[in-house]
Amino acid sequence: MTVPTELTRGQAVRFLQRATFGGSPSDVEHLRYIGASAWLDEQLAMERGASHLRRRLDEGLNFEYLVWGAYLRAPDQLRRRWAYALSQVFVVSRISVEDQRIAAFADVLEDHCFGTYRSLLEHVTRSSAMGDYLTYDRNRREDARSGTVPDENYAREVMQLFTVGLWRLHPDGTRMTDGSGQPMPTYDESDILGLARVFTGFSRVDSTDPVVRYSSPMDSSGSFADRYHERGEKRFLDVIVPASGTRTLDESLAVALDTLAGHPNTAPFVSHQLIQRMVTSNPSAAYVGRVAAVFADDGAGVRGNLGAVLRAILCDPEAWQTAPPGTFGKLREPVLRMTACARALDVEATERVWPIASLEDASNELGQQPFAAPSVFNFYRPGYVPPQSALGDAGLVSPEMQLANETSTIGWVNFVARLVRRPPARTFNTGSPTEFRSQLRFDLDGLLALVSTEFVDAASAGSLVDEVAGRLCPDGLDPEVRTIAVSNVQSIVSANYRPGGTRADEIRLRDDIHLDRVVAAVMMIAVSTDFLIER
Amino acid sequence: MSISDPNAQVSGGRHTRREFIRRSTLLAGAGFAAPWVLDLAGLAGAARADDDYRAIVCLFMYGGNDHYDTFVPADAASHAAYSAARPAIAHSLDSLLPISPIGGFSGAGRIGFAPELPRLHGLFGSGALGIMSNIGTLVQPLDKVGWATRSKRPPQLFSHNDQQSFWQSSGVEGSTTGWGGRIGDVVLDSNNANSTFTCMSVSGNAVMLTGREAFQYQLSSSGVTTLRSDTFRTDAPLAGIRDVMSLQRPGVFPSSYVDVSRRALTLADELGSAISTARASHDLDAHFDTQSTSGALRSTAAQLRMVAQLIAAGRDTLGMKRQVFFVSMGGFDNHSGMTTQHRGLLRALDSTLAGFYDATVALGVHRNVTTFTASDFGRTLNSNGDGSDHGWGGHHIVMGGSVNGGRVYGDVPRIGDDGPDDVGRGRLLPTTAVDQYASTLAQWMGAGSSELGAIVPNIGRFASADLGFLRGPGAVDPDRVSSIDRGALGSLAPAVRIGAPGS
């Protein structure tokens, strides 16, 4: 454990921004009180919260409402955050998969994200959401008579994206090269053709019980599998599943998943991406190597222990450098910006249902919605190099920069303004006896108290700015940004301000002016690179 | 370009040409006119200053369009082989929209339009649309013999992200410039102080549109995003927010992000107002079905409507001479559901492309705008049941008033499984390279032959850098005039054969 035993406020904020969807002030206090190691133990042991699918079916609410509620308020934050990271490796998207199946898939990730990679890969592979998304549900063996061959989709993507990757890797994630210095492909088209023959015979379970229908693994042994699983020989990645008239899908699948999860590439390939999701875009080979070593063996002989991998990522010395180099860190992705801001301001909803649906519009919202990536290649690619940028010039990648453009940089500001100034509210079950309205609420009382006067001096404005920065920016605020923020908070005044006025409009004006100061402080910090760049 | 010290630009220790242009556009956008801005315009802009407006528009079909389902084998033998290879998803022969191209077909057999493409079929007939047969990613001319040598193949064939990247940039994922952007580099100086609007994507981030110097300006299909002004009771805080967003900080991460947000703030007002002017002057809504029940149609129609408005804004208000646009349609990875999904996409393609052509006619720029399609790859001939898998070469569309249309460019491939024209499962071995497609478009945009190597580095390895499908906006199609004159005599021009691998 290289995390400091005594955490400063900034260190605690940083740790929670990585390990959770951001810390509320009380979360920060709690972590500082018990320490990171005990905090991790506590979170790893915490019971999993309510099933997304259950709530989806019981309450009839789209998954997009449920996912925001879970990310913003669920107590088992580590599990949710880690599963969200894994959802950007094992990508399924609401764009082409029905909502209930997405909810069930989110459950799969949250249920198994502290187990082994082999087990998670199997649950993912058998899930009807993935079967639907990558089109191997009801995939059939080769049929010489009709000329059809197995669908290659899953075979290709499970290798390229979920397990071994395109290029052969050293244990520290660097590429192996051949005698002439060229990178070496991990597999070729014949491996895909061979592996595609494994993923034949799955069929989703139909049932009148929606829980069964949406959450059951695809059937791998019934009549469809009997009829359509490929019995012929399957060759991929140097293994052979021999032809056999009695070969079952479960047998073929076990060999395939053992091969993929056990392949030497999988540990560094997956570890690298998970470090990128949690800590930094350009981890050193040594960092990848240390995490991959834990992936390969957790110390108790278990391969792919994801809880241990998570701990290794969060507690690595590279993640806790006192003065990290400029190459360290990442651009905070929009989803995590939103959750960090909201949680730092003690977000709550007035009802059990959160009035936030999809936030994927980039001009007014986040331009990113969990489980709604544009394709199986996620919202951004691990190797994305921003063109014409200092990052690119320095040879660095920045996946999240793939979402930064003329629309989204301004869209983020507009979104924060709306979120905090006019928190979203929504009426549900409109027109029915069970109609109710839920509104987002922030606990701003402590911040408002700092600036609830007709004029604020630099000290009061400064205390507001420092408090917001203390909650959002682990290293505090750049002095130049602080100066701008303080003077702007001070500039929010009104000639019509009546300190002793008791009329409703006078009270409203006073409240508005006080709130504007808090919102302005939050916005100026939320658009500063002190917040946007995680270091 | 490589700068060893990532902070060089921040400290001002190094002045790249890129930064020079960036500063000039920032100043111009802010309403200043520094003398050296004018110098820059005078320096290199003069060469093309008297030229007409020209734009190219890329419609990228994400996922890999099934070309066999789009331009369908139409002679009896090829159609029979095609039907046998994909029985559950084949178009019937009598449903196809037949064509009689100027110059006839070359290669094996004939192709026709899918029945979902009546308007594009009409444009083909009227000469405003041409078909590029079997075009794909290549690093050098390749036949079945060459195919056996792995090093001669483009890297990472059949992989979505890499082939999308290769189509757009001639490099696999991680490439930082694309050929649309590199065309932008060459024509940047024609656009004087507004060079920042040279390359514009209405479809998010696409490597296609980033040049070495040309920026990719991204906007949404509803227009420019500006800072909301209704957040606060007073205007004061907005100024502070703008200040923070524009504050350049040391370090590669902060400076890379602030570059984008600062550019966004600086240019939003100017572009937004030019778009408003264009909207007020031209009502283009009738050409675009933005209320369709088809999501793909709605989205692409809105993107192309935005491009039409940007063209009007660029030509009329911003003084643009050369522009490169990028739009997209998603959903083409039809491993299943071909007859429902893909046919719906084809209908959307028909409606949006033809609608966009009509809009350019309404704007009077149809001869100045060339639209072309691109996609990850073509697909397999034989089916996996009700869909097809990733392929390689495919057929594409070029459309516009300067297209020598009504023709099929390149050989129609033989239908087969590991036959002479495919590398197995009917995955087509391309006979025309994307580089040749790109260099033809580049030359139409004004790139000189000496500049092509900077746009498509491998172009020298191919037999031709001009596939002949474009002419100048003022020119007429001589073959077409003559074929109409002589049509009754049946004396057609010889078959157009281009893009065959050089020997």
mmCIF file of C-alpha atoms in Angstrom, chain B residues 95-329:
data_model
loop_
_atom_site.group_PDB
_atom_site.id
_atom_site.type_symbol
_atom_site.label_atom_id
_atom_site.label_comp_id
_atom_site.label_asym_id
_atom_site.label_seq_id
_atom_site.Cartn_x
_atom_site.Cartn_y
_atom_site.Cartn_z
ATOM 1 C CA SER B 95 -36.750 -5.655 -58.418
ATOM 2 C CA LEU B 96 -33.490 -3.946 -59.403
ATOM 3 C CA LEU B 97 -33.358 -0.516 -60.988
ATOM 4 C CA PRO B 98 -31.336 -1.125 -64.145
ATOM 5 C CA ILE B 99 -28.743 1.235 -65.575
ATOM 6 C CA SER B 100 -27.120 1.691 -68.957
ATOM 7 C CA PRO B 101 -23.954 3.570 -68.144
ATOM 8 C CA ILE B 102 -22.208 5.801 -70.628
ATOM 9 C CA GLY B 103 -19.336 3.707 -71.902
ATOM 10 C CA GLY B 104 -21.031 0.542 -70.739
ATOM 11 C CA PHE B 105 -19.724 -1.748 -68.024
ATOM 12 C CA SER B 106 -16.192 -3.007 -67.767
ATOM 13 C CA GLY B 107 -15.182 -6.099 -65.871
ATOM 14 C CA ALA B 108 -17.565 -8.924 -65.164
ATOM 15 C CA GLY B 109 -21.250 -8.440 -65.759
ATOM 16 C CA ARG B 110 -23.535 -5.631 -64.775
ATOM 17 C CA ILE B 111 -24.858 -4.046 -61.625
ATOM 18 C CA GLY B 112 -28.100 -2.251 -60.896
ATOM 19 C CA PHE B 113 -29.428 -0.005 -58.142
ATOM 20 C CA ALA B 114 -31.236 -1.547 -55.181
ATOM 21 C CA PRO B 115 -34.953 -0.787 -55.419
ATOM 22 C CA GLU B 116 -34.667 1.444 -52.338
ATOM 23 C CA LEU B 117 -32.641 3.989 -54.325
ATOM 24 C CA PRO B 118 -35.052 5.458 -56.908
ATOM 25 C CA ARG B 119 -33.970 9.075 -56.580
ATOM 26 C CA LEU B 120 -30.259 8.285 -56.773
ATOM 27 C CA HIS B 121 -31.037 6.072 -59.747
ATOM 28 C CA GLY B 122 -32.690 9.107 -61.313
ATOM 29 C CA LEU B 123 -29.612 11.241 -60.648
ATOM 30 C CA PHE B 124 -27.461 8.585 -62.276
ATOM 31 C CA GLY B 125 -29.693 8.775 -65.308
ATOM 32 C CA SER B 126 -29.504 12.546 -65.447
ATOM 33 C CA GLY B 127 -25.743 12.482 -65.189
ATOM 34 C CA ALA B 128 -25.279 13.965 -61.730
ATOM 35 C CA LEU B 129 -24.164 10.737 -60.080
ATOM 36 C CA GLY B 130 -21.491 8.177 -60.797
ATOM 37 C CA ILE B 131 -20.681 4.792 -59.263
ATOM 38 C CA MET B 132 -17.175 3.901 -58.177
ATOM 39 C CA SER B 133 -16.869 0.142 -58.423
ATOM 40 C CA ASN B 134 -14.774 -1.875 -55.987
ATOM 41 C CA ILE B 135 -12.843 0.834 -54.243
ATOM 42 C CA GLY B 136 -11.017 0.180 -50.993
ATOM 43 C CA THR B 137 -7.953 0.617 -48.847
ATOM 44 C CA LEU B 138 -4.665 -0.270 -50.508
ATOM 45 C CA VAL B 139 -1.059 0.665 -49.893
ATOM 46 C CA GLN B 140 -0.053 -0.488 -53.370
ATOM 47 C CA PRO B 141 -1.745 -2.112 -56.341
ATOM 48 C CA LEU B 142 -2.551 -5.670 -55.367
ATOM 49 C CA ASP B 143 -3.755 -8.788 -57.128
ATOM 50 C CA LYS B 144 -4.368 -12.292 -55.810
ATOM 51 C CA VAL B 145 -0.674 -13.132 -56.187
ATOM 52 C CA GLY B 146 0.378 -10.054 -54.225
ATOM 53 C CA TRP B 147 -2.307 -10.754 -51.632
ATOM 54 C CA ALA B 148 -0.359 -13.796 -50.501
ATOM 55 C CA THR B 149 2.363 -11.498 -49.201
ATOM 56 C CA ARG B 150 1.072 -10.133 -45.929
ATOM 57 C CA SER B 151 3.315 -7.072 -45.956
ATOM 58 C CA LYS B 152 1.690 -5.811 -49.154
ATOM 59 C CA ARG B 153 -1.745 -5.688 -47.581
ATOM 60 C CA PRO B 154 -3.106 -2.696 -45.732
ATOM 61 C CA PRO B 155 -2.816 -3.306 -41.987
ATOM 62 C CA GLN B 156 -5.749 -4.576 -39.924
ATOM 63 C CA LEU B 157 -8.121 -5.381 -42.737
ATOM 64 C CA PHE B 158 -11.710 -6.117 -41.694
ATOM 65 C CA SER B 159 -11.373 -4.313 -38.358
ATOM 66 C CA HIS B 160 -13.897 -1.468 -38.037
ATOM 67 C CA ASN B 161 -11.909 1.171 -36.252
ATOM 68 C CA ASP B 162 -8.705 0.588 -38.159
ATOM 69 C CA GLN B 163 -10.355 0.496 -41.564
ATOM 70 C CA GLN B 164 -12.434 3.575 -40.764
ATOM 71 C CA SER B 165 -9.192 5.252 -39.902
ATOM 72 C CA PHE B 166 -7.382 3.911 -42.944
ATOM 73 C CA TRP B 167 -10.154 5.057 -45.283
ATOM 74 C CA GLN B 168 -9.974 8.533 -43.799
ATOM 75 C CA SER B 169 -6.286 8.917 -43.137
ATOM 76 C CA SER B 170 -4.218 6.191 -44.870
ATOM 77 C CA GLY B 171 -3.202 4.998 -41.407
ATOM 78 C CA VAL B 172 -4.671 2.751 -38.727
ATOM 79 C CA GLU B 173 -6.280 4.003 -35.537
ATOM 80 C CA GLY B 174 -4.153 6.614 -33.836
ATOM 81 C CA SER B 175 -3.528 8.568 -37.044
ATOM 82 C CA THR B 176 -3.764 12.289 -36.467
ATOM 83 C CA THR B 177 -4.411 13.661 -39.953
ATOM 84 C CA GLY B 178 -6.803 12.604 -42.696
ATOM 85 C CA TRP B 179 -6.898 13.302 -46.396
ATOM 86 C CA GLY B 180 -9.844 15.691 -46.154
ATOM 87 C CA GLY B 181 -7.814 17.762 -43.729
ATOM 88 C CA ARG B 182 -4.708 17.461 -45.868
ATOM 89 C CA ILE B 183 -6.704 18.766 -48.830
ATOM 90 C CA GLY B 184 -7.682 21.546 -46.418
ATOM 91 C CA ASP B 185 -3.986 22.273 -45.799
ATOM 92 C CA VAL B 186 -3.414 22.815 -49.498
ATOM 93 C CA VAL B 187 -6.416 25.102 -50.003
ATOM 94 C CA LEU B 188 -6.211 26.835 -46.620
ATOM 95 C CA ASP B 189 -4.740 30.005 -47.996
ATOM 96 C CA SER B 190 -7.614 30.467 -50.451
ATOM 97 C CA ASN B 191 -9.821 31.133 -47.478
ATOM 98 C CA ASN B 192 -7.910 34.102 -46.172
ATOM 99 C CA ALA B 193 -8.560 34.915 -42.547
ATOM 100 C CA ASN B 194 -11.403 32.439 -42.170
ATOM 101 C CA SER B 195 -9.208 29.403 -42.701
ATOM 102 C CA THR B 196 -10.552 27.905 -39.480
ATOM 103 C CA PHE B 197 -13.804 27.121 -41.276
ATOM 104 C CA THR B 198 -12.063 25.170 -44.054
ATOM 105 C CA CYS B 199 -12.762 21.712 -42.629
ATOM 106 C CA MET B 200 -16.056 21.273 -40.846
ATOM 107 C CA SER B 201 -17.549 18.136 -39.337
ATOM 108 C CA VAL B 202 -21.229 17.971 -38.470
ATOM 109 C CA SER B 203 -20.710 14.442 -37.197
ATOM 110 C CA GLY B 204 -18.347 14.627 -34.272
ATOM 111 C CA ASN B 205 -14.706 13.819 -34.379
ATOM 112 C CA ALA B 206 -13.459 12.284 -37.625
ATOM 113 C CA VAL B 207 -9.763 11.963 -38.394
ATOM 114 C CA MET B 208 -10.662 12.553 -42.056
ATOM 115 C CA LEU B 209 -10.967 16.296 -41.507
ATOM 116 C CA THR B 210 -7.849 17.105 -39.549
ATOM 117 C CA GLY B 211 -4.908 18.401 -41.511
ATOM 118 C CA ARG B 212 -1.399 19.254 -40.471
ATOM 119 C CA GLU B 213 -2.462 22.883 -40.298
ATOM 120 C CA ALA B 214 -6.165 22.819 -41.064
ATOM 121 C CA PHE B 215 -8.351 22.412 -38.024
ATOM 122 C CA GLN B 216 -11.383 20.254 -37.853
ATOM 123 C CA TYR B 217 -14.178 22.576 -36.773
ATOM 124 C CA GLN B 218 -16.957 20.500 -35.226
ATOM 125 C CA LEU B 219 -20.510 21.629 -34.792
ATOM 126 C CA SER B 220 -23.821 19.925 -34.227
ATOM 127 C CA SER B 221 -26.536 19.537 -36.816
ATOM 128 C CA SER B 222 -28.563 22.194 -35.055
ATOM 129 C CA GLY B 223 -25.792 24.741 -35.452
ATOM 130 C CA VAL B 224 -23.217 26.507 -33.377
ATOM 131 C CA THR B 225 -23.286 26.071 -29.616
ATOM 132 C CA THR B 226 -22.948 29.359 -27.793
ATOM 133 C CA LEU B 227 -22.730 30.217 -24.130
ATOM 134 C CA ARG B 228 -26.200 30.529 -22.609
ATOM 135 C CA SER B 229 -26.834 34.090 -21.569
ATOM 136 C CA ASP B 230 -29.881 33.424 -19.390
ATOM 137 C CA THR B 231 -28.146 31.765 -16.472
ATOM 138 C CA PHE B 232 -27.594 34.754 -14.247
ATOM 139 C CA ARG B 233 -29.419 37.911 -13.300
ATOM 140 C CA THR B 234 -26.429 39.941 -14.459
ATOM 141 C CA ASP B 235 -23.897 39.500 -17.255
ATOM 142 C CA ALA B 236 -20.854 39.790 -15.042
ATOM 143 C CA PRO B 237 -20.248 36.109 -14.287
ATOM 144 C CA LEU B 238 -20.298 35.111 -17.956
ATOM 145 C CA ALA B 239 -17.275 37.276 -18.617
ATOM 146 C CA GLY B 240 -15.438 35.477 -15.839
ATOM 147 C CA ILE B 241 -16.446 32.094 -17.218
ATOM 148 C CA ARG B 242 -15.151 33.058 -20.651
ATOM 149 C CA ASP B 243 -11.913 34.244 -19.075
ATOM 150 C CA VAL B 244 -11.381 30.959 -17.263
ATOM 151 C CA MET B 245 -12.212 28.916 -20.380
ATOM 152 C CA SER B 246 -9.670 30.887 -22.396
ATOM 153 C CA LEU B 247 -6.916 30.867 -19.818
ATOM 154 C CA GLN B 248 -3.965 28.985 -21.217
ATOM 155 C CA ARG B 249 -2.182 26.949 -18.558
ATOM 156 C CA PRO B 250 1.134 25.166 -18.785
ATOM 157 C CA GLY B 251 1.107 21.428 -19.265
ATOM 158 C CA VAL B 252 0.110 19.239 -22.176
ATOM 159 C CA PHE B 253 -3.312 18.238 -20.870
ATOM 160 C CA PRO B 254 -4.584 21.710 -19.904
ATOM 161 C CA SER B 255 -3.211 23.411 -22.993
ATOM 162 C CA SER B 256 -4.683 20.804 -25.354
ATOM 163 C CA TYR B 257 -8.127 21.246 -23.855
ATOM 164 C CA VAL B 258 -8.011 25.032 -23.615
ATOM 165 C CA ASP B 259 -6.964 25.234 -27.276
ATOM 166 C CA VAL B 260 -10.347 23.737 -28.121
ATOM 167 C CA SER B 261 -12.506 25.689 -25.705
ATOM 168 C CA ARG B 262 -10.846 28.989 -26.536
ATOM 169 C CA ARG B 263 -11.306 28.387 -30.256
ATOM 170 C CA ALA B 264 -14.934 27.465 -29.635
ATOM 171 C CA LEU B 265 -15.618 30.708 -27.776
ATOM 172 C CA THR B 266 -13.775 32.882 -30.259
ATOM 173 C CA LEU B 267 -15.468 31.576 -33.379
ATOM 174 C CA ALA B 268 -18.973 30.748 -32.202
ATOM 175 C CA ASP B 269 -20.446 34.215 -32.617
ATOM 176 C CA GLU B 270 -19.067 34.861 -36.085
ATOM 177 C CA LEU B 271 -20.124 31.498 -37.438
ATOM 178 C CA GLY B 272 -23.468 31.568 -35.656
ATOM 179 C CA SER B 273 -24.353 34.872 -37.209
ATOM 180 C CA ALA B 274 -23.318 33.738 -40.712
ATOM 181 C CA ILE B 275 -25.535 30.663 -40.328
ATOM 182 C CA SER B 276 -28.453 32.817 -39.206
ATOM 183 C CA THR B 277 -28.033 34.954 -42.312
ATOM 184 C CA ALA B 278 -27.975 31.846 -44.486
ATOM 185 C CA ARG B 279 -31.134 30.511 -42.838
ATOM 186 C CA ALA B 280 -32.908 33.803 -43.361
ATOM 187 C CA SER B 281 -31.940 33.930 -47.027
ATOM 188 C CA HIS B 282 -32.598 30.333 -48.036
ATOM 189 C CA ASP B 283 -35.388 28.072 -46.898
ATOM 190 C CA LEU B 284 -33.917 24.626 -47.406
ATOM 191 C CA ASP B 285 -36.137 22.669 -45.029
ATOM 192 C CA ALA B 286 -38.262 21.130 -47.759
ATOM 193 C CA HIS B 287 -35.281 19.162 -49.054
ATOM 194 C CA PHE B 288 -34.570 17.394 -45.797
ATOM 195 C CA ASP B 289 -36.802 14.924 -44.018
ATOM 196 C CA THR B 290 -35.698 15.838 -40.510
ATOM 197 C CA GLN B 291 -39.027 14.663 -39.046
ATOM 198 C CA SER B 292 -38.753 11.124 -40.418
ATOM 199 C CA THR B 293 -39.585 8.158 -38.219
ATOM 200 C CA SER B 294 -36.240 6.684 -39.273
ATOM 201 C CA GLY B 295 -33.548 7.813 -36.847
ATOM 202 C CA ALA B 296 -30.798 7.368 -39.425
ATOM 203 C CA LEU B 297 -32.670 9.470 -41.945
ATOM 204 C CA ARG B 298 -33.524 12.159 -39.411
ATOM 205 C CA SER B 299 -29.965 12.455 -38.197
ATOM 206 C CA THR B 300 -28.272 12.498 -41.591
ATOM 207 C CA ALA B 301 -30.885 14.822 -43.082
ATOM 208 C CA ALA B 302 -30.248 17.284 -40.250
ATOM 209 C CA GLN B 303 -26.494 17.024 -40.792
ATOM 210 C CA LEU B 304 -26.744 17.617 -44.527
ATOM 211 C CA ARG B 305 -29.162 20.494 -44.035
ATOM 212 C CA MET B 306 -26.538 22.032 -41.781
ATOM 213 C CA VAL B 307 -23.904 21.510 -44.476
ATOM 214 C CA ALA B 308 -26.142 23.208 -47.055
ATOM 215 C CA GLN B 309 -26.535 26.140 -44.671
ATOM 216 C CA LEU B 310 -22.790 26.206 -44.025
ATOM 217 C CA ILE B 311 -22.130 26.266 -47.746
ATOM 218 C CA ALA B 312 -24.428 29.253 -48.124
ATOM 219 C CA ALA B 313 -22.838 30.915 -45.091
ATOM 220 C CA GLY B 314 -19.327 30.123 -46.275
ATOM 221 C CA ARG B 315 -19.844 31.380 -49.797
ATOM 222 C CA ASP B 316 -22.054 34.396 -49.057
ATOM 223 C CA THR B 317 -20.896 35.717 -45.698
ATOM 224 C CA LEU B 318 -17.581 34.240 -44.662
ATOM 225 C CA GLY B 319 -15.816 34.595 -48.006
ATOM 226 C CA MET B 320 -14.865 30.947 -48.200
ATOM 227 C CA LYS B 321 -13.436 29.558 -51.430
ATOM 228 C CA ARG B 322 -12.734 25.952 -50.531
ATOM 229 C CA GLN B 323 -14.418 23.802 -47.900
ATOM 230 C CA VAL B 324 -14.378 20.163 -46.865
ATOM 231 C CA PHE B 325 -17.386 18.779 -44.973
ATOM 232 C CA PHE B 326 -17.991 15.533 -43.148
ATOM 233 C CA VAL B 327 -21.317 13.942 -42.253
ATOM 234 C CA SER B 328 -22.194 10.368 -41.402
ATOM 235 C CA MET B 329 -24.887 7.768 -41.163
#
